Amino acid sequence: SKYKPNNCIWIYKVSVDSVKISVVLPAKNESGAIGDTIKKIQALNLIDEILVVNDGSADQTKQISESAG
């Protein structure tokens, strides 16, 4: 077996087809930016899902997030 120091992190290459990427997007009162943020993330074409965590927003964050997705 190979020696691995305690502070060493192994990095493995994997096929992109086998990787699923999720984005967790915390948001509170982000109605002015959340729609554009979601669209920019979607434009990456690498993301499988976006989860917006709406932390009790008093504005339209929830509605804008739902309509952007």
PDB file as gemmi writes it, atoms N, CA and C in Angstrom:
CRYST1    1.000    1.000    1.000  90.00  90.00  90.00 P 1                      
ATOM      1  N   SER A   1       0.832  -1.198   0.000  1.00  0.00           N  
ATOM      2  CA  SER A   1       0.000   0.000   0.000  1.00  0.00           C  
ATOM      3  C   SER A   1       0.866   1.247   0.000  1.00  0.00           C  
ATOM      4  N   LYS A   2       0.310   2.319  -0.531  1.00  0.00           N  
ATOM      5  CA  LYS A   2       1.030   3.577  -0.596  1.00  0.00           C  
ATOM      6  C   LYS A   2       0.988   4.278   0.753  1.00  0.00           C  
ATOM      7  N   TYR A   3       2.049   5.007   1.029  1.00  0.00           N  
ATOM      8  CA  TYR A   3       2.084   5.844   2.224  1.00  0.00           C  
ATOM      9  C   TYR A   3       1.309   7.125   1.936  1.00  0.00           C  
ATOM     10  N   LYS A   4       0.434   7.492   2.843  1.00  0.00           N  
ATOM     11  CA  LYS A   4      -0.346   8.717   2.691  1.00  0.00           C  
ATOM     12  C   LYS A   4      -0.224   9.541   3.975  1.00  0.00           C  
ATOM     13  N   PRO A   5       0.441  10.680   3.914  1.00  0.00           N  
ATOM     14  CA  PRO A   5       0.534  11.529   5.099  1.00  0.00           C  
ATOM     15  C   PRO A   5      -0.853  11.986   5.558  1.00  0.00           C  
ATOM     16  N   ASN A   6      -0.987  12.286   6.823  1.00  0.00           N  
ATOM     17  CA  ASN A   6      -2.274  12.700   7.386  1.00  0.00           C  
ATOM     18  C   ASN A   6      -2.846  13.950   6.739  1.00  0.00           C  
ATOM     19  N   ASN A   7      -1.999  14.850   6.284  1.00  0.00           N  
ATOM     20  CA  ASN A   7      -2.502  16.096   5.715  1.00  0.00           C  
ATOM     21  C   ASN A   7      -2.638  16.046   4.194  1.00  0.00           C  
ATOM     22  N   CYS A   8      -2.608  14.872   3.629  1.00  0.00           N  
ATOM     23  CA  CYS A   8      -2.692  14.711   2.180  1.00  0.00           C  
ATOM     24  C   CYS A   8      -4.129  14.390   1.775  1.00  0.00           C  
ATOM     25  N   ILE A   9      -4.587  14.995   0.717  1.00  0.00           N  
ATOM     26  CA  ILE A   9      -5.913  14.715   0.176  1.00  0.00           C  
ATOM     27  C   ILE A   9      -5.737  14.109  -1.203  1.00  0.00           C  
ATOM     28  N   TRP A  10      -6.325  12.947  -1.412  1.00  0.00           N  
ATOM     29  CA  TRP A  10      -6.270  12.314  -2.729  1.00  0.00           C  
ATOM     30  C   TRP A  10      -7.325  12.953  -3.614  1.00  0.00           C  
ATOM     31  N   ILE A  11      -6.965  13.216  -4.836  1.00  0.00           N  
ATOM     32  CA  ILE A  11      -7.902  13.757  -5.817  1.00  0.00           C  
ATOM     33  C   ILE A  11      -8.032  12.734  -6.935  1.00  0.00           C  
ATOM     34  N   TYR A  12      -9.258  12.327  -7.205  1.00  0.00           N  
ATOM     35  CA  TYR A  12      -9.515  11.321  -8.228  1.00  0.00           C  
ATOM     36  C   TYR A  12     -10.242  11.956  -9.399  1.00  0.00           C  
ATOM     37  N   LYS A  13      -9.875  11.568 -10.587  1.00  0.00           N  
ATOM     38  CA  LYS A  13     -10.616  11.989 -11.767  1.00  0.00           C  
ATOM     39  C   LYS A  13     -11.789  11.031 -11.956  1.00  0.00           C  
ATOM     40  N   VAL A  14     -12.933  11.599 -12.260  1.00  0.00           N  
ATOM     41  CA  VAL A  14     -14.107  10.776 -12.535  1.00  0.00           C  
ATOM     42  C   VAL A  14     -14.731  11.244 -13.833  1.00  0.00           C  
ATOM     43  N   SER A  15     -15.478  10.382 -14.424  1.00  0.00           N  
ATOM     44  CA  SER A  15     -16.183  10.733 -15.650  1.00  0.00           C  
ATOM     45  C   SER A  15     -17.272  11.753 -15.331  1.00  0.00           C  
ATOM     46  N   VAL A  16     -17.386  12.789 -16.136  1.00  0.00           N  
ATOM     47  CA  VAL A  16     -18.408  13.811 -15.918  1.00  0.00           C  
ATOM     48  C   VAL A  16     -19.804  13.203 -15.988  1.00  0.00           C  
ATOM     49  N   ASP A  17     -19.967  12.168 -16.791  1.00  0.00           N  
ATOM     50  CA  ASP A  17     -21.276  11.532 -16.922  1.00  0.00           C  
ATOM     51  C   ASP A  17     -21.742  10.903 -15.622  1.00  0.00           C  
ATOM     52  N   SER A  18     -20.823  10.549 -14.748  1.00  0.00           N  
ATOM     53  CA  SER A  18     -21.205   9.883 -13.507  1.00  0.00           C  
ATOM     54  C   SER A  18     -21.343  10.839 -12.332  1.00  0.00           C  
ATOM     55  N   VAL A  19     -21.112  12.122 -12.551  1.00  0.00           N  
ATOM     56  CA  VAL A  19     -21.154  13.104 -11.474  1.00  0.00           C  
ATOM     57  C   VAL A  19     -22.456  13.899 -11.548  1.00  0.00           C  
ATOM     58  N   LYS A  20     -23.095  14.048 -10.423  1.00  0.00           N  
ATOM     59  CA  LYS A  20     -24.282  14.896 -10.308  1.00  0.00           C  
ATOM     60  C   LYS A  20     -23.912  16.073  -9.426  1.00  0.00           C  
ATOM     61  N   ILE A  21     -24.208  17.278  -9.874  1.00  0.00           N  
ATOM     62  CA  ILE A  21     -23.836  18.479  -9.130  1.00  0.00           C  
ATOM     63  C   ILE A  21     -25.101  19.208  -8.689  1.00  0.00           C  
ATOM     64  N   SER A  22     -25.149  19.493  -7.399  1.00  0.00           N  
ATOM     65  CA  SER A  22     -26.244  20.261  -6.821  1.00  0.00           C  
ATOM     66  C   SER A  22     -25.685  21.558  -6.261  1.00  0.00           C  
ATOM     67  N   VAL A  23     -26.471  22.610  -6.352  1.00  0.00           N  
ATOM     68  CA  VAL A  23     -26.102  23.897  -5.778  1.00  0.00           C  
ATOM     69  C   VAL A  23     -27.125  24.222  -4.698  1.00  0.00           C  
ATOM     70  N   VAL A  24     -26.628  24.519  -3.502  1.00  0.00           N  
ATOM     71  CA  VAL A  24     -27.493  24.970  -2.416  1.00  0.00           C  
ATOM     72  C   VAL A  24     -27.286  26.477  -2.313  1.00  0.00           C  
ATOM     73  N   LEU A  25     -28.364  27.203  -2.502  1.00  0.00           N  
ATOM     74  CA  LEU A  25     -28.301  28.657  -2.588  1.00  0.00           C  
ATOM     75  C   LEU A  25     -29.087  29.266  -1.425  1.00  0.00           C  
ATOM     76  N   PRO A  26     -28.398  29.679  -0.355  1.00  0.00           N  
ATOM     77  CA  PRO A  26     -29.114  30.312   0.752  1.00  0.00           C  
ATOM     78  C   PRO A  26     -29.599  31.700   0.335  1.00  0.00           C  
ATOM     79  N   ALA A  27     -30.807  32.062   0.749  1.00  0.00           N  
ATOM     80  CA  ALA A  27     -31.359  33.351   0.332  1.00  0.00           C  
ATOM     81  C   ALA A  27     -32.278  33.910   1.408  1.00  0.00           C  
ATOM     82  N   LYS A  28     -32.101  35.182   1.707  1.00  0.00           N  
ATOM     83  CA  LYS A  28     -33.026  35.910   2.582  1.00  0.00           C  
ATOM     84  C   LYS A  28     -33.149  37.326   2.030  1.00  0.00           C  
ATOM     85  N   ASN A  29     -34.359  37.646   1.632  1.00  0.00           N  
ATOM     86  CA  ASN A  29     -34.653  38.969   1.059  1.00  0.00           C  
ATOM     87  C   ASN A  29     -33.723  39.291  -0.108  1.00  0.00           C  
ATOM     88  N   GLU A  30     -33.656  38.363  -1.050  1.00  0.00           N  
ATOM     89  CA  GLU A  30     -32.787  38.500  -2.222  1.00  0.00           C  
ATOM     90  C   GLU A  30     -33.584  38.683  -3.511  1.00  0.00           C  
ATOM     91  N   SER A  31     -34.772  39.259  -3.408  1.00  0.00           N  
ATOM     92  CA  SER A  31     -35.620  39.380  -4.603  1.00  0.00           C  
ATOM     93  C   SER A  31     -34.963  40.177  -5.719  1.00  0.00           C  
ATOM     94  N   GLY A  32     -34.066  41.069  -5.390  1.00  0.00           N  
ATOM     95  CA  GLY A  32     -33.406  41.868  -6.413  1.00  0.00           C  
ATOM     96  C   GLY A  32     -32.347  41.120  -7.195  1.00  0.00           C  
ATOM     97  N   ALA A  33     -31.864  39.996  -6.661  1.00  0.00           N  
ATOM     98  CA  ALA A  33     -30.755  39.290  -7.311  1.00  0.00           C  
ATOM     99  C   ALA A  33     -31.009  37.818  -7.580  1.00  0.00           C  
ATOM    100  N   ILE A  34     -31.972  37.219  -6.916  1.00  0.00           N  
ATOM    101  CA  ILE A  34     -32.114  35.762  -6.957  1.00  0.00           C  
ATOM    102  C   ILE A  34     -32.443  35.228  -8.354  1.00  0.00           C  
ATOM    103  N   GLY A  35     -33.272  35.931  -9.094  1.00  0.00           N  
ATOM    104  CA  GLY A  35     -33.637  35.476 -10.441  1.00  0.00           C  
ATOM    105  C   GLY A  35     -32.434  35.398 -11.363  1.00  0.00           C  
ATOM    106  N   ASP A  36     -31.639  36.453 -11.392  1.00  0.00           N  
ATOM    107  CA  ASP A  36     -30.434  36.473 -12.229  1.00  0.00           C  
ATOM    108  C   ASP A  36     -29.417  35.442 -11.765  1.00  0.00           C  
ATOM    109  N   THR A  37     -29.297  35.280 -10.454  1.00  0.00           N  
ATOM    110  CA  THR A  37     -28.356  34.293  -9.914  1.00  0.00           C  
ATOM    111  C   THR A  37     -28.734  32.889 -10.370  1.00  0.00           C  
ATOM    112  N   ILE A  38     -29.993  32.548 -10.278  1.00  0.00           N  
ATOM    113  CA  ILE A  38     -30.451  31.221 -10.709  1.00  0.00           C  
ATOM    114  C   ILE A  38     -30.218  31.039 -12.207  1.00  0.00           C  
ATOM    115  N   LYS A  39     -30.532  32.032 -13.006  1.00  0.00           N  
ATOM    116  CA  LYS A  39     -30.342  31.925 -14.456  1.00  0.00           C  
ATOM    117  C   LYS A  39     -28.856  31.752 -14.816  1.00  0.00           C  
ATOM    118  N   LYS A  40     -27.970  32.448 -14.105  1.00  0.00           N  
ATOM    119  CA  LYS A  40     -26.537  32.298 -14.364  1.00  0.00           C  
ATOM    120  C   LYS A  40     -26.043  30.903 -13.989  1.00  0.00           C  
ATOM    121  N   ILE A  41     -26.557  30.369 -12.906  1.00  0.00           N  
ATOM    122  CA  ILE A  41     -26.178  29.002 -12.516  1.00  0.00           C  
ATOM    123  C   ILE A  41     -26.694  28.006 -13.548  1.00  0.00           C  
ATOM    124  N   GLN A  42     -27.932  28.169 -13.979  1.00  0.00           N  
ATOM    125  CA  GLN A  42     -28.507  27.280 -14.992  1.00  0.00           C  
ATOM    126  C   GLN A  42     -27.722  27.341 -16.296  1.00  0.00           C  
ATOM    127  N   ALA A  43     -27.197  28.510 -16.635  1.00  0.00           N  
ATOM    128  CA  ALA A  43     -26.456  28.688 -17.889  1.00  0.00           C  
ATOM    129  C   ALA A  43     -25.137  27.921 -17.908  1.00  0.00           C  
ATOM    130  N   LEU A  44     -24.669  27.485 -16.760  1.00  0.00           N  
ATOM    131  CA  LEU A  44     -23.429  26.709 -16.711  1.00  0.00           C  
ATOM    132  C   LEU A  44     -23.576  25.340 -17.377  1.00  0.00           C  
ATOM    133  N   ASN A  45     -24.802  24.838 -17.467  1.00  0.00           N  
ATOM    134  CA  ASN A  45     -25.089  23.532 -18.074  1.00  0.00           C  
ATOM    135  C   ASN A  45     -24.306  22.387 -17.431  1.00  0.00           C  
ATOM    136  N   LEU A  46     -23.917  22.564 -16.199  1.00  0.00           N  
ATOM    137  CA  LEU A  46     -23.223  21.511 -15.453  1.00  0.00           C  
ATOM    138  C   LEU A  46     -23.994  21.107 -14.211  1.00  0.00           C  
ATOM    139  N   ILE A  47     -24.995  21.887 -13.866  1.00  0.00           N  
ATOM    140  CA  ILE A  47     -25.705  21.740 -12.612  1.00  0.00           C  
ATOM    141  C   ILE A  47     -26.953  20.889 -12.821  1.00  0.00           C  
ATOM    142  N   ASP A  48     -27.112  19.880 -11.966  1.00  0.00           N  
ATOM    143  CA  ASP A  48     -28.281  19.004 -12.064  1.00  0.00           C  
ATOM    144  C   ASP A  48     -29.481  19.530 -11.294  1.00  0.00           C  
ATOM    145  N   GLU A  49     -29.218  20.234 -10.185  1.00  0.00           N  
ATOM    146  CA  GLU A  49     -30.324  20.781  -9.418  1.00  0.00           C  
ATOM    147  C   GLU A  49     -29.851  21.996  -8.628  1.00  0.00           C  
ATOM    148  N   ILE A  50     -30.788  22.907  -8.413  1.00  0.00           N  
ATOM    149  CA  ILE A  50     -30.537  24.089  -7.595  1.00  0.00           C  
ATOM    150  C   ILE A  50     -31.560  24.066  -6.469  1.00  0.00           C  
ATOM    151  N   LEU A  51     -31.082  24.130  -5.249  1.00  0.00           N  
ATOM    152  CA  LEU A  51     -31.953  24.156  -4.087  1.00  0.00           C  
ATOM    153  C   LEU A  51     -31.816  25.527  -3.441  1.00  0.00           C  
ATOM    154  N   VAL A  52     -32.890  26.312  -3.506  1.00  0.00           N  
ATOM    155  CA  VAL A  52     -32.890  27.623  -2.873  1.00  0.00           C  
ATOM    156  C   VAL A  52     -33.449  27.445  -1.463  1.00  0.00           C  
ATOM    157  N   VAL A  53     -32.664  27.829  -0.470  1.00  0.00           N  
ATOM    158  CA  VAL A  53     -33.093  27.764   0.924  1.00  0.00           C  
ATOM    159  C   VAL A  53     -33.544  29.168   1.310  1.00  0.00           C  
ATOM    160  N   ASN A  54     -34.850  29.359   1.315  1.00  0.00           N  
ATOM    161  CA  ASN A  54     -35.435  30.662   1.619  1.00  0.00           C  
ATOM    162  C   ASN A  54     -35.548  30.784   3.135  1.00  0.00           C  
ATOM    163  N   ASP A  55     -34.768  31.675   3.706  1.00  0.00           N  
ATOM    164  CA  ASP A  55     -34.673  31.809   5.155  1.00  0.00           C  
ATOM    165  C   ASP A  55     -35.627  32.875   5.690  1.00  0.00           C  
ATOM    166  N   GLY A  56     -36.909  32.694   5.441  1.00  0.00           N  
ATOM    167  CA  GLY A  56     -37.910  33.596   5.992  1.00  0.00           C  
ATOM    168  C   GLY A  56     -37.948  34.972   5.347  1.00  0.00           C  
ATOM    169  N   SER A  57     -37.749  35.020   4.057  1.00  0.00           N  
ATOM    170  CA  SER A  57     -37.747  36.311   3.357  1.00  0.00           C  
ATOM    171  C   SER A  57     -39.091  37.019   3.489  1.00  0.00           C  
ATOM    172  N   ALA A  58     -39.021  38.340   3.620  1.00  0.00           N  
ATOM    173  CA  ALA A  58     -40.223  39.168   3.690  1.00  0.00           C  
ATOM    174  C   ALA A  58     -40.552  39.790   2.337  1.00  0.00           C  
ATOM    175  N   ASP A  59     -39.736  39.494   1.337  1.00  0.00           N  
ATOM    176  CA  ASP A  59     -39.954  40.040   0.001  1.00  0.00           C  
ATOM    177  C   ASP A  59     -40.416  38.930  -0.942  1.00  0.00           C  
ATOM    178  N   GLN A  60     -40.182  39.077  -2.208  1.00  0.00           N  
ATOM    179  CA  GLN A  60     -40.653  38.125  -3.226  1.00  0.00           C  
ATOM    180  C   GLN A  60     -39.624  37.055  -3.586  1.00  0.00           C  
ATOM    181  N   THR A  61     -38.650  36.815  -2.722  1.00  0.00           N  
ATOM    182  CA  THR A  61     -37.599  35.832  -2.998  1.00  0.00           C  
ATOM    183  C   THR A  61     -38.177  34.473  -3.387  1.00  0.00           C  
ATOM    184  N   LYS A  62     -39.128  33.982  -2.638  1.00  0.00           N  
ATOM    185  CA  LYS A  62     -39.723  32.657  -2.913  1.00  0.00           C  
ATOM    186  C   LYS A  62     -40.371  32.615  -4.293  1.00  0.00           C  
ATOM    187  N   GLN A  63     -41.208  33.585  -4.580  1.00  0.00           N  
ATOM    188  CA  GLN A  63     -41.932  33.593  -5.855  1.00  0.00           C  
ATOM    189  C   GLN A  63     -40.992  33.732  -7.040  1.00  0.00           C  
ATOM    190  N   ILE A  64     -39.995  34.589  -6.911  1.00  0.00           N  
ATOM    191  CA  ILE A  64     -39.038  34.782  -8.007  1.00  0.00           C  
ATOM    192  C   ILE A  64     -38.205  33.519  -8.214  1.00  0.00           C  
ATOM    193  N   SER A  65     -37.820  32.871  -7.121  1.00  0.00           N  
ATOM    194  CA  SER A  65     -37.048  31.620  -7.220  1.00  0.00           C  
ATOM    195  C   SER A  65     -37.847  30.544  -7.938  1.00  0.00           C  
ATOM    196  N   GLU A  66     -39.113  30.409  -7.559  1.00  0.00           N  
ATOM    197  CA  GLU A  66     -39.969  29.404  -8.182  1.00  0.00           C  
ATOM    198  C   GLU A  66     -40.173  29.678  -9.666  1.00  0.00           C  
ATOM    199  N   SER A  67     -40.346  30.919 -10.037  1.00  0.00           N  
ATOM    200  CA  SER A  67     -40.585  31.234 -11.449  1.00  0.00           C  
ATOM    201  C   SER A  67     -39.292  31.137 -12.276  1.00  0.00           C  
ATOM    202  N   ALA A  68     -38.156  31.340 -11.655  1.00  0.00           N  
ATOM    203  CA  ALA A  68     -36.886  31.240 -12.376  1.00  0.00           C  
ATOM    204  C   ALA A  68     -36.497  29.792 -12.641  1.00  0.00           C  
ATOM    205  N   GLY A  69     -36.977  28.885 -11.816  1.00  0.00           N  
ATOM    206  CA  GLY A  69     -36.589  27.475 -11.939  1.00  0.00           C  
ATOM    207  C   GLY A  69     -37.496  26.740 -12.827  1.00  0.00           C  
TER     208      GLY A  69                                                      
END                                                                             
